[in-house]
Short mmCIF file of C-alpha atoms and ligand atoms in Angstrom, two decimals:
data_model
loop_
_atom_site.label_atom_id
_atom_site.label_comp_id
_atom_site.label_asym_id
_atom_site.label_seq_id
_atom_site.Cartn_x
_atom_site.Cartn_y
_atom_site.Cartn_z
CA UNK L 176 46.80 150.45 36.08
CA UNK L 177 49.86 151.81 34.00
CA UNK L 178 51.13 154.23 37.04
CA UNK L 179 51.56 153.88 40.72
CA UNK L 180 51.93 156.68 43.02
CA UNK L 181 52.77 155.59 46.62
CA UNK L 182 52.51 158.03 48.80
CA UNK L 183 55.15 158.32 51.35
CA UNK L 184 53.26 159.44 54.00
CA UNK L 185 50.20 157.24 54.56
CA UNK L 186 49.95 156.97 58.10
CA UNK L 187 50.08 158.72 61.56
CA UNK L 188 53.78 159.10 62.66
CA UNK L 189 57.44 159.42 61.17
CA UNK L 190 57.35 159.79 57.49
CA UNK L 191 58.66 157.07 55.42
CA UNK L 192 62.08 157.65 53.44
CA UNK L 193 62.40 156.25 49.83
CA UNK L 194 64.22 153.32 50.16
CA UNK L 195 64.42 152.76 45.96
CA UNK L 196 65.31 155.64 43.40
CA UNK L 197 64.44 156.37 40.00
CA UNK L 198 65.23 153.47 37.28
CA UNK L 199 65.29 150.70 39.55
CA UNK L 200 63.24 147.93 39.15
CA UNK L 201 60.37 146.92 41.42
CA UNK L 202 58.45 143.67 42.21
CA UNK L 203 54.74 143.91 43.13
CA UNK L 204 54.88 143.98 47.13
CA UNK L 205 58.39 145.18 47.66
CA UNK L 206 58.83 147.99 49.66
CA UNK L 207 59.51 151.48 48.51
CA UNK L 208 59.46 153.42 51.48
CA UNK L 209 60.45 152.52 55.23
CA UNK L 210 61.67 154.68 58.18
CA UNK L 211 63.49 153.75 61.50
CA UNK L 212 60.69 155.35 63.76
CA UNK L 213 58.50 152.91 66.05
CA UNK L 214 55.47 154.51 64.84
CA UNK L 215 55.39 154.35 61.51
CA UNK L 216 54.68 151.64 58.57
CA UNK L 217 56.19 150.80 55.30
CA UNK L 218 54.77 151.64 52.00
CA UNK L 219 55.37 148.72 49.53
CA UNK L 220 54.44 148.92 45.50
CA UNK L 221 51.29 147.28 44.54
CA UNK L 222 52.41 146.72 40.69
CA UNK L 223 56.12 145.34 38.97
CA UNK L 224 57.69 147.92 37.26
CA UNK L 225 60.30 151.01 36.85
CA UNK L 226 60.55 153.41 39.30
CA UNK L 227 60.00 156.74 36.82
CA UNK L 228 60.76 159.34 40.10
CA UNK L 229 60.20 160.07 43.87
CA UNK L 230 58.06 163.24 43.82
CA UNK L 231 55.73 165.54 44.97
CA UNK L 232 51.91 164.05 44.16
CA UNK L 233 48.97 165.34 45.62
CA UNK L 234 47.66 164.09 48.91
CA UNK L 235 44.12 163.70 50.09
CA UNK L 236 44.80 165.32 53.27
CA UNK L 237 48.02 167.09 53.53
CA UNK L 238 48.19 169.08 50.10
CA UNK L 239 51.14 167.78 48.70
CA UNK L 240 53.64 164.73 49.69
CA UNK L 241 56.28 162.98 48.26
CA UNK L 242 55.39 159.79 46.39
CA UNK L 243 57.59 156.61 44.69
CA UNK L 244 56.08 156.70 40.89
CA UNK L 245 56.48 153.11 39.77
CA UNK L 246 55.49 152.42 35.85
CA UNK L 247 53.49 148.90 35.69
CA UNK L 248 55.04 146.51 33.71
CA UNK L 249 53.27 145.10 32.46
CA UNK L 250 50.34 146.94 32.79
CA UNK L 251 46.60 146.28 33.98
CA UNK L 252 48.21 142.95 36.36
CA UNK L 253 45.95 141.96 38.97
CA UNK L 254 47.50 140.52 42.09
CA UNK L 255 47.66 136.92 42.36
CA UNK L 256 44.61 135.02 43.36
CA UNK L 257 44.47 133.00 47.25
CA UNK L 258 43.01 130.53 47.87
CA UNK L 259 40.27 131.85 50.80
CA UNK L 260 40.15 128.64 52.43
CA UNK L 261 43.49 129.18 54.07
CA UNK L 262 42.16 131.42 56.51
CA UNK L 263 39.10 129.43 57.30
CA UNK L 264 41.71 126.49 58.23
CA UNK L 265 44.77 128.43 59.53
CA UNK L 266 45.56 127.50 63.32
CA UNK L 267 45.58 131.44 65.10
CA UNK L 268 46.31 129.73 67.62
CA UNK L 269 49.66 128.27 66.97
CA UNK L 270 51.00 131.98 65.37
CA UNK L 271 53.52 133.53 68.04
CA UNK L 272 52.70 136.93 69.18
CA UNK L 273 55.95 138.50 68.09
CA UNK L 274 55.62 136.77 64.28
CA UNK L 275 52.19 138.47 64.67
CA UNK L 276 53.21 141.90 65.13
CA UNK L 277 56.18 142.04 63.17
CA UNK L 278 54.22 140.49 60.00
CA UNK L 279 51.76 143.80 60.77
CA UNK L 280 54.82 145.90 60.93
CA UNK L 281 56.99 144.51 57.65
CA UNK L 282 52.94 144.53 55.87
CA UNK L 283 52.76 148.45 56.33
CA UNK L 284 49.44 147.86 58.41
CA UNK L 285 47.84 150.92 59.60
CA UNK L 286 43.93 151.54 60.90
CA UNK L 287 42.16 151.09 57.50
CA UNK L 288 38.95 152.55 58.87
CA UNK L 289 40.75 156.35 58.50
CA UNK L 290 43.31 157.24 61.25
CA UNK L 291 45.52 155.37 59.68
CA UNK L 292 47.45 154.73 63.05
CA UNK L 293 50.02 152.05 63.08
CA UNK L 294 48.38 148.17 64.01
CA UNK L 295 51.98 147.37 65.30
CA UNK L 296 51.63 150.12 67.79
CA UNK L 297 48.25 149.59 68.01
CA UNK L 298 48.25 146.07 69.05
CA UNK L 299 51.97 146.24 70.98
CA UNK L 300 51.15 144.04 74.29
CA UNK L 301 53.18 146.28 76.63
CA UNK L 302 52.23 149.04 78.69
CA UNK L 303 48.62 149.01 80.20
CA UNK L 304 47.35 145.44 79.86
CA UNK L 305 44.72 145.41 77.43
CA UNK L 306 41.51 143.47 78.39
CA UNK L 307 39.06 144.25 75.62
CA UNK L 308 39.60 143.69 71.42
CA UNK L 309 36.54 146.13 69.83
CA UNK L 310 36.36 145.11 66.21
CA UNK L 311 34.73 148.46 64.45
CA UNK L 312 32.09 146.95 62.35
CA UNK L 313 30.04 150.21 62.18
CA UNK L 314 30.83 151.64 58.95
CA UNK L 315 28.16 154.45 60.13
CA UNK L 316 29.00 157.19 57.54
CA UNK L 317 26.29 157.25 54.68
CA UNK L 318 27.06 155.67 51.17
CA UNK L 319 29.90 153.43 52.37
CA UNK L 320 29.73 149.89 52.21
CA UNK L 321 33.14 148.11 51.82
CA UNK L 322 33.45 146.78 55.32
CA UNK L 323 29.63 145.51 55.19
CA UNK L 324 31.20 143.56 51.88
CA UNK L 325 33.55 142.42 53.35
CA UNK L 326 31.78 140.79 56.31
CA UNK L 327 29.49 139.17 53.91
CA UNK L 328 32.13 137.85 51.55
CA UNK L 329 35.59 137.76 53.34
CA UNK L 330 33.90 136.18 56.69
CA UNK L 331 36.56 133.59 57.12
CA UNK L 332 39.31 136.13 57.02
CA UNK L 333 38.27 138.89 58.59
CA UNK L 334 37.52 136.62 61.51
CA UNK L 335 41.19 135.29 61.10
CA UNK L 336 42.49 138.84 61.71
CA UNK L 337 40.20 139.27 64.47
CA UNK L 338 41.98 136.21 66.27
CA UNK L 339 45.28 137.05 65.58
CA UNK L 340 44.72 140.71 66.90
CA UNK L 341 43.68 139.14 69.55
CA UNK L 342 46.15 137.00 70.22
CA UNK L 343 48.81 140.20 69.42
CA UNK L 344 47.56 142.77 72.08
CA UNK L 345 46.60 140.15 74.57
CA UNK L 346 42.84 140.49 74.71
CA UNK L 347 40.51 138.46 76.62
CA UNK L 348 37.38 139.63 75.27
CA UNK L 349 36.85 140.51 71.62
CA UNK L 350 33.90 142.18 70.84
CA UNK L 351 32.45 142.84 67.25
CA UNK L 352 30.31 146.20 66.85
CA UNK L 353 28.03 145.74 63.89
CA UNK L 354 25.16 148.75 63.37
CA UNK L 355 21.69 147.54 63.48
CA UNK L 356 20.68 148.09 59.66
CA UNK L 357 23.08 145.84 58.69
CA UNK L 358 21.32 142.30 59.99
CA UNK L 359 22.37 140.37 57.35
CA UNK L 360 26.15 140.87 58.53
CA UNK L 361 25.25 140.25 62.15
CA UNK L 362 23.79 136.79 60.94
CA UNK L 363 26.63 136.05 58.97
CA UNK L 364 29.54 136.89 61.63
CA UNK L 365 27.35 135.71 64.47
CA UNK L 366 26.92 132.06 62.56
CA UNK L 367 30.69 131.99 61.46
CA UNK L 368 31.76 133.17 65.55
CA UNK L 369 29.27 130.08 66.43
CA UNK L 370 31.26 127.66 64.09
CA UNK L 371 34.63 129.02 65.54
CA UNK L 372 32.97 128.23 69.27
CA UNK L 373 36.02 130.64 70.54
CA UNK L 374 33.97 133.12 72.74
CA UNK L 375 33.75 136.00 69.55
CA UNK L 376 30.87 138.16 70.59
CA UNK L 377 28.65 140.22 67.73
CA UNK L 378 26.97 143.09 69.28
CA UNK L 379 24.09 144.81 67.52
CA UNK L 380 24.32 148.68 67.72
CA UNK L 381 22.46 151.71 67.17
CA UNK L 382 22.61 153.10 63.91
CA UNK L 383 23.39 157.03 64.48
CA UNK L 384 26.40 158.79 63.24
CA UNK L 385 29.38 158.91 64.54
CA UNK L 386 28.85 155.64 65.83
CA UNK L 387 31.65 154.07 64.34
CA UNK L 388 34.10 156.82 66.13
CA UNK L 389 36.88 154.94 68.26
CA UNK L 390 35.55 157.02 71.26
CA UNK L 391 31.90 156.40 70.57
CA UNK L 392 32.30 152.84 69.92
CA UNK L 393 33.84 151.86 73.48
CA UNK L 394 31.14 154.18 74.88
CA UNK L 395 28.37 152.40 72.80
CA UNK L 396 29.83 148.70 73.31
CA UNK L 397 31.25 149.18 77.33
CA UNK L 398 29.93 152.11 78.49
CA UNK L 399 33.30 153.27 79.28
CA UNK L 400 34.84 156.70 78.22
CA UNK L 401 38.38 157.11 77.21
CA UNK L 402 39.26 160.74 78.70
CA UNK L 403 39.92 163.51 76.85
CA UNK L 404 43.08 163.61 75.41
CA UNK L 405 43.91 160.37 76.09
CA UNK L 406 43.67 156.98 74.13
CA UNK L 407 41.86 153.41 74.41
CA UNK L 408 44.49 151.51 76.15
CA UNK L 409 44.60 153.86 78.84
CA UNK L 410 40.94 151.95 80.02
CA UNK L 411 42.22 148.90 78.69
CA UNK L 412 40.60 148.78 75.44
CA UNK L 413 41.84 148.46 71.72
CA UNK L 414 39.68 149.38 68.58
CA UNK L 415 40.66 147.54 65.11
CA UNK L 416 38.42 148.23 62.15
CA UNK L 417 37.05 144.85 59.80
CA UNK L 418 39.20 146.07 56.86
CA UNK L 419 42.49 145.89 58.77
CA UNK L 420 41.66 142.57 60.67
CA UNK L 421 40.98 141.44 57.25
CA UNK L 422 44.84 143.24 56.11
CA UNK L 423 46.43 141.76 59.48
CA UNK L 424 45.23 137.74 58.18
CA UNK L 425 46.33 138.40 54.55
CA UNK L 426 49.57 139.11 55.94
CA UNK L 427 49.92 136.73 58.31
CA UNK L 428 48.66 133.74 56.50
CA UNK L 429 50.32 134.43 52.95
CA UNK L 430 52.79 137.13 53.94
CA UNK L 431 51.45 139.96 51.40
CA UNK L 432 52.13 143.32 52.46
CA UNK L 433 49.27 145.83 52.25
CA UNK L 434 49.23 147.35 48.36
CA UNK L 435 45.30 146.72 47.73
CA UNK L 436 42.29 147.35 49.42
CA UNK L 437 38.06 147.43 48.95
CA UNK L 438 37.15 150.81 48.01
CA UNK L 439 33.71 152.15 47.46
CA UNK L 440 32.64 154.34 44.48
CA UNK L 441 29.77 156.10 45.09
CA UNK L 442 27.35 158.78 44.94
CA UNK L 443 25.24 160.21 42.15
CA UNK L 444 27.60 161.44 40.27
CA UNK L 445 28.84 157.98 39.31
CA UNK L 446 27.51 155.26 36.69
CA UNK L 447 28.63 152.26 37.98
CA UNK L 448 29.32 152.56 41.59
CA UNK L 449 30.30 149.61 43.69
CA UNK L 450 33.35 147.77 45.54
CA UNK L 451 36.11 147.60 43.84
CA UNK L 452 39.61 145.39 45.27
CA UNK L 453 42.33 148.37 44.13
CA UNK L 454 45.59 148.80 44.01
CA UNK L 455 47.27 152.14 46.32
CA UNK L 456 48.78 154.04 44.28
CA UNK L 457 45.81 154.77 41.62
CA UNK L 458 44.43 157.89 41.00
CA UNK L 459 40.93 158.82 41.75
CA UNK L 460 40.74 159.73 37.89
CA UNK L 461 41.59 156.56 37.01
CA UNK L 462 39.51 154.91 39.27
CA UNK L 463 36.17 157.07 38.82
CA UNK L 464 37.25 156.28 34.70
CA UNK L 465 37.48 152.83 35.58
CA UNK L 466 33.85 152.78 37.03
CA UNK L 467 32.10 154.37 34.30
CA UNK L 468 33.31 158.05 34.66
CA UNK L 469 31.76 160.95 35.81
CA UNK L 470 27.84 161.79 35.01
CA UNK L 471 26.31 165.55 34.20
CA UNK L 472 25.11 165.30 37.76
CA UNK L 473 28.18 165.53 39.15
CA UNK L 474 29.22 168.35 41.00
CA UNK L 475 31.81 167.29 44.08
CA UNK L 476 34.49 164.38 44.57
CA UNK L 477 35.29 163.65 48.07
CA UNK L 478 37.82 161.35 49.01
CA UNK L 479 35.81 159.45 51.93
CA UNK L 480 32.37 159.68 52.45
CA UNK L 481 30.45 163.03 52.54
CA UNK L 482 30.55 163.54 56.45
CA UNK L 483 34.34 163.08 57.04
CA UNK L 484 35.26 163.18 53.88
CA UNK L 485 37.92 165.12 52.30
CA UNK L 486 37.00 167.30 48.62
CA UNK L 487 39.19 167.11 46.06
CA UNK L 488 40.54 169.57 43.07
CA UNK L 489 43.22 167.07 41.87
CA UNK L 490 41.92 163.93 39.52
CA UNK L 491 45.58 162.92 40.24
CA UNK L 492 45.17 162.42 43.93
CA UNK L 493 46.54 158.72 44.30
CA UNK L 494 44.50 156.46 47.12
CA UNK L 495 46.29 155.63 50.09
CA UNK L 496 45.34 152.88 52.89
CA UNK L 497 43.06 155.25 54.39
CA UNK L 498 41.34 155.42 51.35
CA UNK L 499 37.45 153.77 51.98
CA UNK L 500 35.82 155.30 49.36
CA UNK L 501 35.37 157.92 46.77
CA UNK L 502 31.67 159.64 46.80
CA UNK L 503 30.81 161.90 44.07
CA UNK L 504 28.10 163.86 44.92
CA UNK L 505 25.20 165.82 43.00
CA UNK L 506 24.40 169.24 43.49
CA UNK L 507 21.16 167.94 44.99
CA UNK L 508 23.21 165.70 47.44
CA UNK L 509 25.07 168.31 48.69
CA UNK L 510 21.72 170.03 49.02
CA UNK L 511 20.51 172.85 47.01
CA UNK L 512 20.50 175.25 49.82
CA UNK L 513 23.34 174.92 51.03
CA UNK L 514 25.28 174.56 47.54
CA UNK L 515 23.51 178.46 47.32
CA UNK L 516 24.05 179.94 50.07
CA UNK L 517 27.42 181.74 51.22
CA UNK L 518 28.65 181.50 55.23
CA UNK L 519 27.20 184.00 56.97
CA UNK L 520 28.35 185.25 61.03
CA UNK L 521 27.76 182.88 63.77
CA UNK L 522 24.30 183.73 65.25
CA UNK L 523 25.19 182.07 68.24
CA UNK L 524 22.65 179.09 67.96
CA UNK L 525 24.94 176.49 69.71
CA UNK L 526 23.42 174.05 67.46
CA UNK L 527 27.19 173.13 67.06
CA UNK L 528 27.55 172.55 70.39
CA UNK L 529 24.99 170.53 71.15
CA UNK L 530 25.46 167.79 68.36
CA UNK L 531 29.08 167.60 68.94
CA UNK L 532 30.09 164.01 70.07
CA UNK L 533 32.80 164.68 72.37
CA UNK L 534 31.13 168.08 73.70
CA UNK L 535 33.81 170.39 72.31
CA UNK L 536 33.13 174.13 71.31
CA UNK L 537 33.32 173.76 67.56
CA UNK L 538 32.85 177.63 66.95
CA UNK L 539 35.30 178.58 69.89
CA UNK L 540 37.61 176.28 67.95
CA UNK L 541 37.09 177.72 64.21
CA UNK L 542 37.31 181.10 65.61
CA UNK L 543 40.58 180.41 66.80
CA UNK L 544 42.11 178.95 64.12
CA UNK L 545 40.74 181.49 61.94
CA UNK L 546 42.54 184.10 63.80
CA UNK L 547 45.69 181.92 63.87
CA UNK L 548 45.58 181.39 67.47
CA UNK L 549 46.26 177.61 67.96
CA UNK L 550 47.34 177.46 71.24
CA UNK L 551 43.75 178.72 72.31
CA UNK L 552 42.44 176.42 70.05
CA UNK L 553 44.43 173.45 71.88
CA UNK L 554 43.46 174.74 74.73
CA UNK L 555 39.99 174.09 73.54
CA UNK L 556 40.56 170.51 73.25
CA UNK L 557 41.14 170.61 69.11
CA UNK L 558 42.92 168.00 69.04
CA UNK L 559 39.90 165.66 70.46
CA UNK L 560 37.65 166.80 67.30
CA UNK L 561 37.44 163.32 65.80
CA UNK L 562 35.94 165.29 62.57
CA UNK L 563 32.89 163.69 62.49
CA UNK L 564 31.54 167.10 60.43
CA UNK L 565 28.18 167.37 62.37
CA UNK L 566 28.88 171.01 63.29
CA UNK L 567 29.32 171.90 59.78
CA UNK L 568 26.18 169.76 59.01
CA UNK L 569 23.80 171.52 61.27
CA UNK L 570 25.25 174.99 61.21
CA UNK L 571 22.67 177.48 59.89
CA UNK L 572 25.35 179.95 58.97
CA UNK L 573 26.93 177.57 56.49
CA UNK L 574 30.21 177.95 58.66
CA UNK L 575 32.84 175.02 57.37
CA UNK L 576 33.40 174.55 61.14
CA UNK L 577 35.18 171.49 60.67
CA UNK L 578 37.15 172.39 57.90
CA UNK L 579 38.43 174.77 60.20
CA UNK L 580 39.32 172.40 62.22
CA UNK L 581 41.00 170.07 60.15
CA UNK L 582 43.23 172.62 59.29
CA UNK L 583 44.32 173.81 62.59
CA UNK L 584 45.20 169.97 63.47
CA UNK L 585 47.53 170.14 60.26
CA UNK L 586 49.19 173.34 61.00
CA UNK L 587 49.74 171.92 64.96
CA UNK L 588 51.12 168.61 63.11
CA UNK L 589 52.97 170.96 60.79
CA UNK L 590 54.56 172.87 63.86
CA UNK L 591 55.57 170.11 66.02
CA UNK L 592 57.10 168.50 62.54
CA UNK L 593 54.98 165.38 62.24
CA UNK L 594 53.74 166.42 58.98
CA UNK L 595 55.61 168.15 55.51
CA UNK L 596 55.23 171.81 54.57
S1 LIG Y 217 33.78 167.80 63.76
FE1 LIG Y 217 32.64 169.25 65.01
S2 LIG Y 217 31.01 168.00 65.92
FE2 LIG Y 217 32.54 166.56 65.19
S3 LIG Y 217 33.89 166.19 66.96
FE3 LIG Y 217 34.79 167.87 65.78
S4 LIG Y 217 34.03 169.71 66.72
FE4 LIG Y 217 32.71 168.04 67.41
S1 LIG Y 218 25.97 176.28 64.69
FE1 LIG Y 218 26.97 177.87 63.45
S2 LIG Y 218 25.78 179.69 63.87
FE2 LIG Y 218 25.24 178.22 65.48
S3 LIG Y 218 26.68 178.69 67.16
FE3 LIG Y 218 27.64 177.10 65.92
S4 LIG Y 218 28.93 178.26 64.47
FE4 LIG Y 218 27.47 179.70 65.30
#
């Protein structure tokens, strides 16, 4: 990689200031951008180097946001290899809770599976006592595969993370939610849970999408339902995905903050797709590039996978810790019809209705926003849209229903200054 852009605002909460400026010199893992707030998370640089500005890059969700550009020197440096039997023989059990959570806090740790929420907050033991740790081992969305990877080859330390999380909210129960088509990762975390004899359970769940939705999950794994509005601690319950148990030992056991992550490349519209171990900060260009390029198929590049995934115009669009994957999709993927055919008026079908997860109003919703009316919309319940995209999927008028949505949330954010203009 010759150029790093780190986003500044990677996260849910306060957005991170600069805390470097243009010419200085950067190590790979020092931190670039911090801010004071409780929920938030540092960014950090993934690659040594100059700083060449702080400045407006283009941002997967929010349009535009400030980023630290750092120049590699030298370039194409791969982070330095660990040895992976540390985790399988570090002692979670001797780590202090509060060295827990601040190590998640000074590594920048957010929710890795897409909220991007905080794991500090996340896994903070106060408040509502927290009974249950739900390890999201879904991955339900089509085409990705980066947490099944990293079940089958990063066993040891994604079940270190899972014990220290543990061990950081308080849990007494940890459960691991693995979907059914994936048996070869229920053998190999149910055999390396047997090993660790510590009462780790792996539960086999339905495949169906949104499965692997926070809200879902608890419903699938305890039957329980977090109310609307409201969040999993509130029924004592915490969610962390594979990919950020995996972060949380990395940073506990060797102390590196979070500048790389597995991404999957896929879709038709891609050569060599795979997982790829890359550093935050690189373009989707340069990654795509990296893996081959883009074939004459290719008609779409979505940032995520094609259900909650976000389309992009901008080959410049740096990946951020949210980042799971890249799918670029044919025009037959996105299905012929539908690439065709222009939205139409609502016929009234409720098809949107009835295949939305939390049993919201999707067109009510869109309407609103549409007509600039977000307080109806919130009265709606937008903000409990976990954008799953199956009222889009199924809508015969072709009406982007959860685009809509998406972009109400921002403008709320926008209003109540959580997020940049
Ligand atoms: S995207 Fe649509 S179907 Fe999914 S939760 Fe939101 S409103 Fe419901
Ligand atoms: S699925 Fe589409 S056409 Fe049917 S009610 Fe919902 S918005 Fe209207």
């Amino acid at each position: 990689m010759k150029e790093a852009a780190v986003l500044l605002c990677q996260h849910i909460g306060a957005i991170c200031e600069p805390v470097v400026k243009k010419g200085d010199t950067v190590a790979a893992g020092q931190k670039v951008g911090d801010s004071q707030a409780f929920v938030s998370a540092p960014v950090h640089s993934p690659v040594a180097g100059k700083v060449k500005e702080v400045a407006l890059r283009s941002h997967p969700v929010l349009g535009r946001a400030m980023a630290v550009v750092i120049v590699a020197d030298p370039p194409d440096e791969r982070p330095a290899a660990v040895d992976p039997g540390r985790f399988a023989d570090f002692d979670t059990e001797n780590c202090e809770q509060a060295a827990i959570l601040d190590a998640a806090r000074e590594a920048g740790l957010v929710g890795m599976g897409g909220a991007g929420f905080p794991t500090r907050v996340k896994l903070d033991p106060k408040g509502t006592p927290k009974e249950t740790l739900i390890v999201n081992a879904c991955e339900c969305e089509p085409y990705i595969t980066c947490d099944y990877r990293l079940m089958l080859e990063w066993t040891d330390q994604v079940l270190a993370g899972v014990r220290l999380a543990t061990k950081a909210a308080g849990c007494k129960r940890v459960i691991i939610g693995i979907e059914d088509n994936k048996p070869r990762a229920i053998e190999v975390m149910r055999d390396a849970c047997r090993a660790g004899a510590d009462g780790i359970e792996v539960m086999p769940l339905q495949t169906k999408y949104p499965q692997g939705g926070e809200r879902q999950l608890i419903r699938a794994v305890l039957g329980k339902s977090v109310p609307t509005g409201g969040i999993p601690p509130m029924i004592g319950v915490v969610v962390i995905n594979v990919a950020t148990a995996a972060a949380l030992a990395d940073a506990v056991v060797f102390g590196r903050p979070l500048t790389h992550r597995v991404v999957t490349v896929t879709g038709g519209g891609i050569d060599r797709p795979g997982n790829y171990y890359v550093p935050l900060g690189i373009t989707a260009g340069e990654l795509i590039e990296f893996c081959g390029g883009l074939n004459s198929q290719a008609r779409k590049v979505v940032m995520g996978g094609p259900m909650m995934g976000l389309a992009i115009a901008d080959m410049e669009t740096p990946l951020t810790k949210t980042s799971g994957a890249i799918t670029v999709l044919t025009k037959q993927e996105i299905g012929s019809a539908k690439f065709k055919r222009r939205q139409t008026a609502c016929i009234r079908c409720g098809r949107c209705l009835e295949v939305c997860p939390e049993r919201l109003n999707p067109t009510r919703i869109a309407h609103a926003v549409k007509n600039n009316l977000l307080d109806v919309a919130q009265d709606y319940y937008m903000s409990a849209c976990i954008e799953c995209g199956c009222c889009s999927y199924v809508c015969p008028a072709n009406i982007e229903l959860t685009g809509y949505i998406k972009t109400g949330k921002i403008f709320v954010a926008r209003q109540k200054k959580r997020m940049p203009e």
